[in-house]
């Protein structure tokens, strides 16, 4: 992995995918993904945002210091995005969310690679252009087995269960809280498997 620009929105390069700052030019695709019930089945928000709402979301993210990256595959195609939010520099922790929105790209190891690249950046020391995080957290629907597999493969551990945390399709669903510490990331290789 190599960083090619400043410490915050470096372009993060892996073997196949790279991450760049998500910009307004990417929002049409985000809108399409957020309109696809297959993609949002286990996403925290299922209502479809308008383009105006997506523009506001991006603006708010920038203002609050969240980092939102576009995931680009080896052909230069935009396939998803990932969000780093609640960045706490005092306690050196943050939360992430990840969406590979192009369904034809599922099952090819892109999520695993994108996550590996992102974690490398989040755990790298500020001197090396990273964020110097100690811990990265996320929440995932218990039923989202593919996502849980990706997170586990990258070294995330389960911290606990938020029981009946979401009501969807006439039923209650648990969310699993997961986290990874800097040492755990360094001892796991989840780069690319394909
Ligand atoms: C979940 C998601 C990120 C996975 O992306 P992806 O690029 O397909 O993931 P990868 O190909 O890197 O890995 C998927 C893994 O899940 C496994 N998997 C897929 N479907 C599965 C299922 N139903 N049960 C168990 N494992 C499954 C795959 O075999 C693979 O594991 P492996 O590498 O050990 O073979 C993607 O489907 C997505 O973005 N979905 C919509 C948004 C979402 O749910 N995001 C997560 C919110 S927490």
mmCIF file of C-alpha atoms and ligand atoms in Angstrom:
data_model
loop_
_atom_site.group_PDB
_atom_site.id
_atom_site.type_symbol
_atom_site.label_atom_id
_atom_site.label_comp_id
_atom_site.label_asym_id
_atom_site.label_seq_id
_atom_site.Cartn_x
_atom_site.Cartn_y
_atom_site.Cartn_z
ATOM 1 C CA UNK A 1 0.000 0.000 0.000
ATOM 2 C CA UNK A 2 1.253 3.465 -0.739
ATOM 3 C CA UNK A 3 -0.007 6.924 0.180
ATOM 4 C CA UNK A 4 0.290 9.486 -2.571
ATOM 5 C CA UNK A 5 -0.968 12.721 -1.035
ATOM 6 C CA UNK A 6 -1.698 14.442 2.288
ATOM 7 C CA UNK A 7 -2.230 12.748 5.629
ATOM 8 C CA UNK A 8 -6.023 12.814 5.669
ATOM 9 C CA UNK A 9 -7.246 12.151 2.147
ATOM 10 C CA UNK A 10 -4.297 10.205 0.849
ATOM 11 C CA UNK A 11 -5.053 8.031 -2.148
ATOM 12 C CA UNK A 12 -4.755 4.563 -0.661
ATOM 13 C CA UNK A 13 -3.573 1.898 -3.071
ATOM 14 C CA UNK A 14 -3.886 -1.869 -2.785
ATOM 15 C CA UNK A 15 -3.177 -4.650 -5.253
ATOM 16 C CA UNK A 16 -6.476 -4.188 -7.081
ATOM 17 C CA UNK A 17 -8.569 -1.537 -5.407
ATOM 18 C CA UNK A 18 -7.716 1.970 -4.390
ATOM 19 C CA UNK A 19 -9.543 4.485 -2.238
ATOM 20 C CA UNK A 20 -9.942 8.157 -3.105
ATOM 21 C CA UNK A 21 -11.935 10.926 -1.486
ATOM 22 C CA UNK A 22 -15.621 10.502 -2.334
ATOM 23 C CA UNK A 23 -16.742 13.542 -4.296
ATOM 24 C CA UNK A 24 -19.964 14.952 -5.716
ATOM 25 C CA UNK A 25 -19.185 13.151 -8.993
ATOM 26 C CA UNK A 26 -19.646 9.805 -7.209
ATOM 27 C CA UNK A 27 -23.046 10.554 -5.698
ATOM 28 C CA UNK A 28 -25.138 9.328 -8.673
ATOM 29 C CA UNK A 29 -23.692 5.868 -8.100
ATOM 30 C CA UNK A 30 -24.227 6.100 -4.336
ATOM 31 C CA UNK A 31 -27.839 7.027 -5.061
ATOM 32 C CA UNK A 32 -28.247 3.984 -7.312
ATOM 33 C CA UNK A 33 -26.820 1.671 -4.656
ATOM 34 C CA UNK A 34 -28.916 3.210 -1.901
ATOM 35 C CA UNK A 35 -31.975 2.612 -4.141
ATOM 36 C CA UNK A 36 -31.215 -1.114 -4.474
ATOM 37 C CA UNK A 37 -33.027 -3.189 -1.795
ATOM 38 C CA UNK A 38 -30.540 -6.039 -2.237
ATOM 39 C CA UNK A 39 -27.704 -3.697 -1.334
ATOM 40 C CA UNK A 40 -29.490 -2.012 1.561
ATOM 41 C CA UNK A 41 -30.984 -5.192 3.032
ATOM 42 C CA UNK A 42 -28.619 -4.962 5.994
ATOM 43 C CA UNK A 43 -27.772 -1.256 5.745
ATOM 44 C CA UNK A 44 -28.733 0.810 8.760
ATOM 45 C CA UNK A 45 -30.927 3.136 6.660
ATOM 46 C CA UNK A 46 -33.227 1.720 4.011
ATOM 47 C CA UNK A 47 -35.075 4.848 2.937
ATOM 48 C CA UNK A 48 -33.756 6.104 -0.404
ATOM 49 C CA UNK A 49 -32.055 9.494 -0.088
ATOM 50 C CA UNK A 50 -32.590 12.203 -2.677
ATOM 51 C CA UNK A 51 -29.568 13.604 -4.480
ATOM 52 C CA UNK A 52 -29.984 16.743 -2.407
ATOM 53 C CA UNK A 53 -29.850 14.689 0.781
ATOM 54 C CA UNK A 54 -26.744 12.894 -0.436
ATOM 55 C CA UNK A 55 -25.066 16.214 -1.194
ATOM 56 C CA UNK A 56 -25.934 17.414 2.327
ATOM 57 C CA UNK A 57 -24.640 14.151 3.784
ATOM 58 C CA UNK A 58 -21.316 14.604 2.029
ATOM 59 C CA UNK A 59 -21.103 18.233 3.122
ATOM 60 C CA UNK A 60 -21.904 17.282 6.734
ATOM 61 C CA UNK A 61 -19.299 14.530 6.651
ATOM 62 C CA UNK A 62 -16.655 16.995 5.532
ATOM 63 C CA UNK A 63 -17.668 19.544 8.161
ATOM 64 C CA UNK A 64 -17.630 16.977 10.965
ATOM 65 C CA UNK A 65 -14.209 15.614 9.971
ATOM 66 C CA UNK A 66 -15.518 12.243 8.781
ATOM 67 C CA UNK A 67 -13.573 10.654 5.934
ATOM 68 C CA UNK A 68 -15.627 9.220 3.085
ATOM 69 C CA UNK A 69 -13.694 7.271 0.465
ATOM 70 C CA UNK A 70 -14.781 5.937 -2.919
ATOM 71 C CA UNK A 71 -13.670 2.364 -3.644
ATOM 72 C CA UNK A 72 -12.276 2.008 -7.177
ATOM 73 C CA UNK A 73 -11.489 -1.385 -8.736
ATOM 74 C CA UNK A 74 -8.515 -2.345 -10.910
ATOM 75 C CA UNK A 75 -10.416 -1.243 -14.057
ATOM 76 C CA UNK A 76 -10.965 2.231 -12.656
ATOM 77 C CA UNK A 77 -14.661 1.573 -11.946
ATOM 78 C CA UNK A 78 -16.349 2.941 -8.859
ATOM 79 C CA UNK A 79 -17.709 -0.059 -6.925
ATOM 80 C CA UNK A 80 -18.471 1.234 -3.433
ATOM 81 C CA UNK A 81 -17.650 3.584 -0.622
ATOM 82 C CA UNK A 82 -16.476 3.552 2.933
ATOM 83 C CA UNK A 83 -17.041 6.036 5.696
ATOM 84 C CA UNK A 84 -14.843 6.772 8.726
ATOM 85 C CA UNK A 85 -16.724 8.725 11.365
ATOM 86 C CA UNK A 86 -16.715 9.658 15.058
ATOM 87 C CA UNK A 87 -12.940 10.034 14.818
ATOM 88 C CA UNK A 88 -11.751 10.567 18.391
ATOM 89 C CA UNK A 89 -8.124 11.695 18.471
ATOM 90 C CA UNK A 90 -7.946 11.681 22.273
ATOM 91 C CA UNK A 91 -8.935 8.049 22.653
ATOM 92 C CA UNK A 92 -7.597 7.163 19.200
ATOM 93 C CA UNK A 93 -10.707 5.393 18.009
ATOM 94 C CA UNK A 94 -13.191 5.730 15.179
ATOM 95 C CA UNK A 95 -16.083 3.874 13.567
ATOM 96 C CA UNK A 96 -16.386 2.691 9.969
ATOM 97 C CA UNK A 97 -19.046 1.568 7.509
ATOM 98 C CA UNK A 98 -18.456 -0.122 4.145
ATOM 99 C CA UNK A 99 -20.628 -0.666 1.081
ATOM 100 C CA UNK A 100 -19.625 -2.469 -2.101
ATOM 101 C CA UNK A 101 -22.647 -1.188 -4.008
ATOM 102 C CA UNK A 102 -22.029 -2.863 -7.370
ATOM 103 C CA UNK A 103 -23.574 -6.274 -6.898
ATOM 104 C CA UNK A 104 -21.630 -7.775 -9.818
ATOM 105 C CA UNK A 105 -18.482 -7.051 -7.778
ATOM 106 C CA UNK A 106 -19.593 -9.068 -4.750
ATOM 107 C CA UNK A 107 -17.733 -12.205 -3.780
ATOM 108 C CA UNK A 108 -14.455 -11.188 -5.418
ATOM 109 C CA UNK A 109 -12.578 -10.098 -2.337
ATOM 110 C CA UNK A 110 -12.985 -6.359 -2.939
ATOM 111 C CA UNK A 111 -14.474 -5.637 0.480
ATOM 112 C CA UNK A 112 -11.677 -7.488 2.195
ATOM 113 C CA UNK A 113 -9.040 -5.612 0.249
ATOM 114 C CA UNK A 114 -10.706 -2.209 0.647
ATOM 115 C CA UNK A 115 -10.999 -2.784 4.386
ATOM 116 C CA UNK A 116 -7.390 -3.854 4.654
ATOM 117 C CA UNK A 117 -6.217 -0.707 2.864
ATOM 118 C CA UNK A 118 -8.444 1.478 5.006
ATOM 119 C CA UNK A 119 -7.304 -0.101 8.269
ATOM 120 C CA UNK A 120 -3.681 0.294 7.200
ATOM 121 C CA UNK A 121 -4.307 4.023 6.869
ATOM 122 C CA UNK A 122 -6.261 4.341 10.097
ATOM 123 C CA UNK A 123 -3.666 2.491 12.176
ATOM 124 C CA UNK A 124 -0.573 4.036 10.536
ATOM 125 C CA UNK A 125 1.185 6.639 12.663
ATOM 126 C CA UNK A 126 0.538 10.297 11.843
ATOM 127 C CA UNK A 127 4.269 10.619 11.036
ATOM 128 C CA UNK A 128 3.669 8.079 8.290
ATOM 129 C CA UNK A 129 0.579 9.887 6.992
ATOM 130 C CA UNK A 130 -1.950 7.784 8.920
ATOM 131 C CA UNK A 131 -4.515 8.608 11.568
ATOM 132 C CA UNK A 132 -2.762 6.849 14.447
ATOM 133 C CA UNK A 133 -5.872 5.055 15.654
ATOM 134 C CA UNK A 134 -5.680 2.429 18.404
ATOM 135 C CA UNK A 135 -9.111 0.915 17.828
ATOM 136 C CA UNK A 136 -11.629 0.784 14.965
ATOM 137 C CA UNK A 137 -15.237 -0.209 15.616
ATOM 138 C CA UNK A 138 -18.338 -1.045 13.588
ATOM 139 C CA UNK A 139 -21.834 -2.421 13.942
ATOM 140 C CA UNK A 140 -23.248 -5.102 11.659
ATOM 141 C CA UNK A 141 -26.622 -6.821 11.356
ATOM 142 C CA UNK A 142 -26.326 -10.301 12.839
ATOM 143 C CA UNK A 143 -27.837 -11.736 9.629
ATOM 144 C CA UNK A 144 -25.217 -10.058 7.413
ATOM 145 C CA UNK A 145 -23.009 -13.136 7.211
ATOM 146 C CA UNK A 146 -20.937 -11.935 4.255
ATOM 147 C CA UNK A 147 -20.022 -8.704 6.035
ATOM 148 C CA UNK A 148 -19.266 -10.523 9.285
ATOM 149 C CA UNK A 149 -17.025 -12.904 7.355
ATOM 150 C CA UNK A 150 -15.101 -9.969 5.848
ATOM 151 C CA UNK A 151 -14.676 -8.233 9.204
ATOM 152 C CA UNK A 152 -13.618 -11.421 10.936
ATOM 153 C CA UNK A 153 -11.121 -12.208 8.153
ATOM 154 C CA UNK A 154 -9.574 -8.773 8.679
ATOM 155 C CA UNK A 155 -9.159 -9.396 12.401
ATOM 156 C CA UNK A 156 -12.267 -7.807 13.918
ATOM 157 C CA UNK A 157 -13.515 -9.388 17.136
ATOM 158 C CA UNK A 158 -17.057 -9.416 18.424
ATOM 159 C CA UNK A 159 -17.506 -7.059 21.393
ATOM 160 C CA UNK A 160 -21.150 -7.806 22.054
ATOM 161 C CA UNK A 161 -24.688 -7.946 20.796
ATOM 162 C CA UNK A 162 -27.209 -5.132 20.662
ATOM 163 C CA UNK A 163 -30.307 -7.261 21.038
ATOM 164 C CA UNK A 164 -33.395 -6.342 19.015
ATOM 165 C CA UNK A 165 -31.703 -3.171 17.891
ATOM 166 C CA UNK A 166 -33.459 -2.754 14.537
ATOM 167 C CA UNK A 167 -37.066 -3.319 13.462
ATOM 168 C CA UNK A 168 -37.310 -4.297 9.828
ATOM 169 C CA UNK A 169 -39.684 -6.348 7.687
ATOM 170 C CA UNK A 170 -41.923 -7.074 10.648
ATOM 171 C CA UNK A 171 -39.205 -8.458 12.911
ATOM 172 C CA UNK A 172 -36.550 -7.395 15.386
ATOM 173 C CA UNK A 173 -32.908 -7.815 14.435
ATOM 174 C CA UNK A 174 -29.751 -7.919 16.547
ATOM 175 C CA UNK A 175 -26.676 -5.910 15.711
ATOM 176 C CA UNK A 176 -23.186 -7.170 16.509
ATOM 177 C CA UNK A 177 -20.620 -4.667 17.734
ATOM 178 C CA UNK A 178 -17.142 -5.471 16.432
ATOM 179 C CA UNK A 179 -13.741 -3.894 16.905
ATOM 180 C CA UNK A 180 -10.109 -4.340 15.995
ATOM 181 C CA UNK A 181 -7.053 -3.031 17.843
ATOM 182 C CA UNK A 182 -3.860 -1.855 16.178
ATOM 183 C CA UNK A 183 -1.825 -4.901 17.279
ATOM 184 C CA UNK A 184 -4.540 -7.253 16.075
ATOM 185 C CA UNK A 185 -4.513 -5.650 12.641
ATOM 186 C CA UNK A 186 -0.737 -5.986 12.406
ATOM 187 C CA UNK A 187 -0.933 -9.696 13.190
ATOM 188 C CA UNK A 188 -3.577 -10.463 10.536
ATOM 189 C CA UNK A 189 -3.181 -10.333 6.776
ATOM 190 C CA UNK A 190 -6.506 -9.801 5.061
ATOM 191 C CA UNK A 191 -5.169 -8.083 1.946
ATOM 192 C CA UNK A 192 -6.365 -9.884 -1.163
ATOM 193 C CA UNK A 193 -7.267 -13.513 -1.529
ATOM 194 C CA UNK A 194 -8.032 -13.594 -5.267
HETATM 195 C C1 LIG B 1 -21.028 -7.271 2.705
HETATM 196 C C2 LIG B 1 -20.161 -6.747 1.566
HETATM 197 C C3 LIG B 1 -19.333 -5.567 2.061
HETATM 198 C C4 LIG B 1 -19.223 -7.865 1.113
HETATM 199 O O1 LIG B 1 -18.472 -7.375 0.006
HETATM 200 P P1 LIG B 1 -17.699 -8.378 -0.971
HETATM 201 O O2 LIG B 1 -16.768 -7.577 -1.814
HETATM 202 O O3 LIG B 1 -18.651 -9.284 -1.617
HETATM 203 O O4 LIG B 1 -16.849 -9.209 0.121
HETATM 204 P P2 LIG B 1 -15.625 -10.186 -0.148
HETATM 205 O O5 LIG B 1 -15.743 -10.765 -1.515
HETATM 206 O O6 LIG B 1 -14.367 -9.488 0.232
HETATM 207 O O7 LIG B 1 -15.855 -11.311 0.967
HETATM 208 C C5 LIG B 1 -17.127 -11.879 1.186
HETATM 209 C C6 LIG B 1 -16.952 -13.059 2.122
HETATM 210 O O8 LIG B 1 -18.240 -13.424 2.620
HETATM 211 C C7 LIG B 1 -18.485 -14.779 2.279
HETATM 212 N N1 LIG B 1 -19.923 -14.880 2.088
HETATM 213 C C8 LIG B 1 -20.659 -14.386 1.081
HETATM 214 N N2 LIG B 1 -21.961 -14.667 1.302
HETATM 215 C C9 LIG B 1 -22.028 -15.331 2.481
HETATM 216 C C10 LIG B 1 -23.077 -15.902 3.248
HETATM 217 N N3 LIG B 1 -24.343 -15.825 2.858
HETATM 218 N N4 LIG B 1 -22.768 -16.539 4.390
HETATM 219 C C11 LIG B 1 -21.483 -16.635 4.830
HETATM 220 N N5 LIG B 1 -20.434 -16.111 4.137
HETATM 221 C C12 LIG B 1 -20.718 -15.472 2.976
HETATM 222 C C13 LIG B 1 -17.656 -15.026 1.056
HETATM 223 O O9 LIG B 1 -17.403 -16.399 0.844
HETATM 224 C C14 LIG B 1 -16.401 -14.269 1.426
HETATM 225 O O10 LIG B 1 -15.650 -14.970 2.383
HETATM 226 P P3 LIG B 1 -14.255 -15.690 1.965
HETATM 227 O O11 LIG B 1 -13.345 -14.570 1.527
HETATM 228 O O12 LIG B 1 -13.772 -16.345 3.212
HETATM 229 O O13 LIG B 1 -14.577 -16.627 0.847
HETATM 230 C C15 LIG B 1 -21.029 -6.336 0.355
HETATM 231 O O14 LIG B 1 -21.859 -7.395 0.003
HETATM 232 C C16 LIG B 1 -21.882 -5.090 0.623
HETATM 233 O O15 LIG B 1 -21.383 -3.978 0.608
HETATM 234 N N6 LIG B 1 -23.196 -5.285 0.872
HETATM 235 C C17 LIG B 1 -24.145 -4.184 1.003
HETATM 236 C C18 LIG B 1 -23.841 -3.210 2.149
HETATM 237 C C19 LIG B 1 -23.504 -3.906 3.431
HETATM 238 O O16 LIG B 1 -24.210 -4.792 3.884
HETATM 239 N N7 LIG B 1 -22.405 -3.462 4.032
HETATM 240 C C20 LIG B 1 -21.979 -3.925 5.321
HETATM 241 C C21 LIG B 1 -22.679 -3.139 6.379
HETATM 242 S S1 LIG B 1 -22.046 -3.529 8.000
#
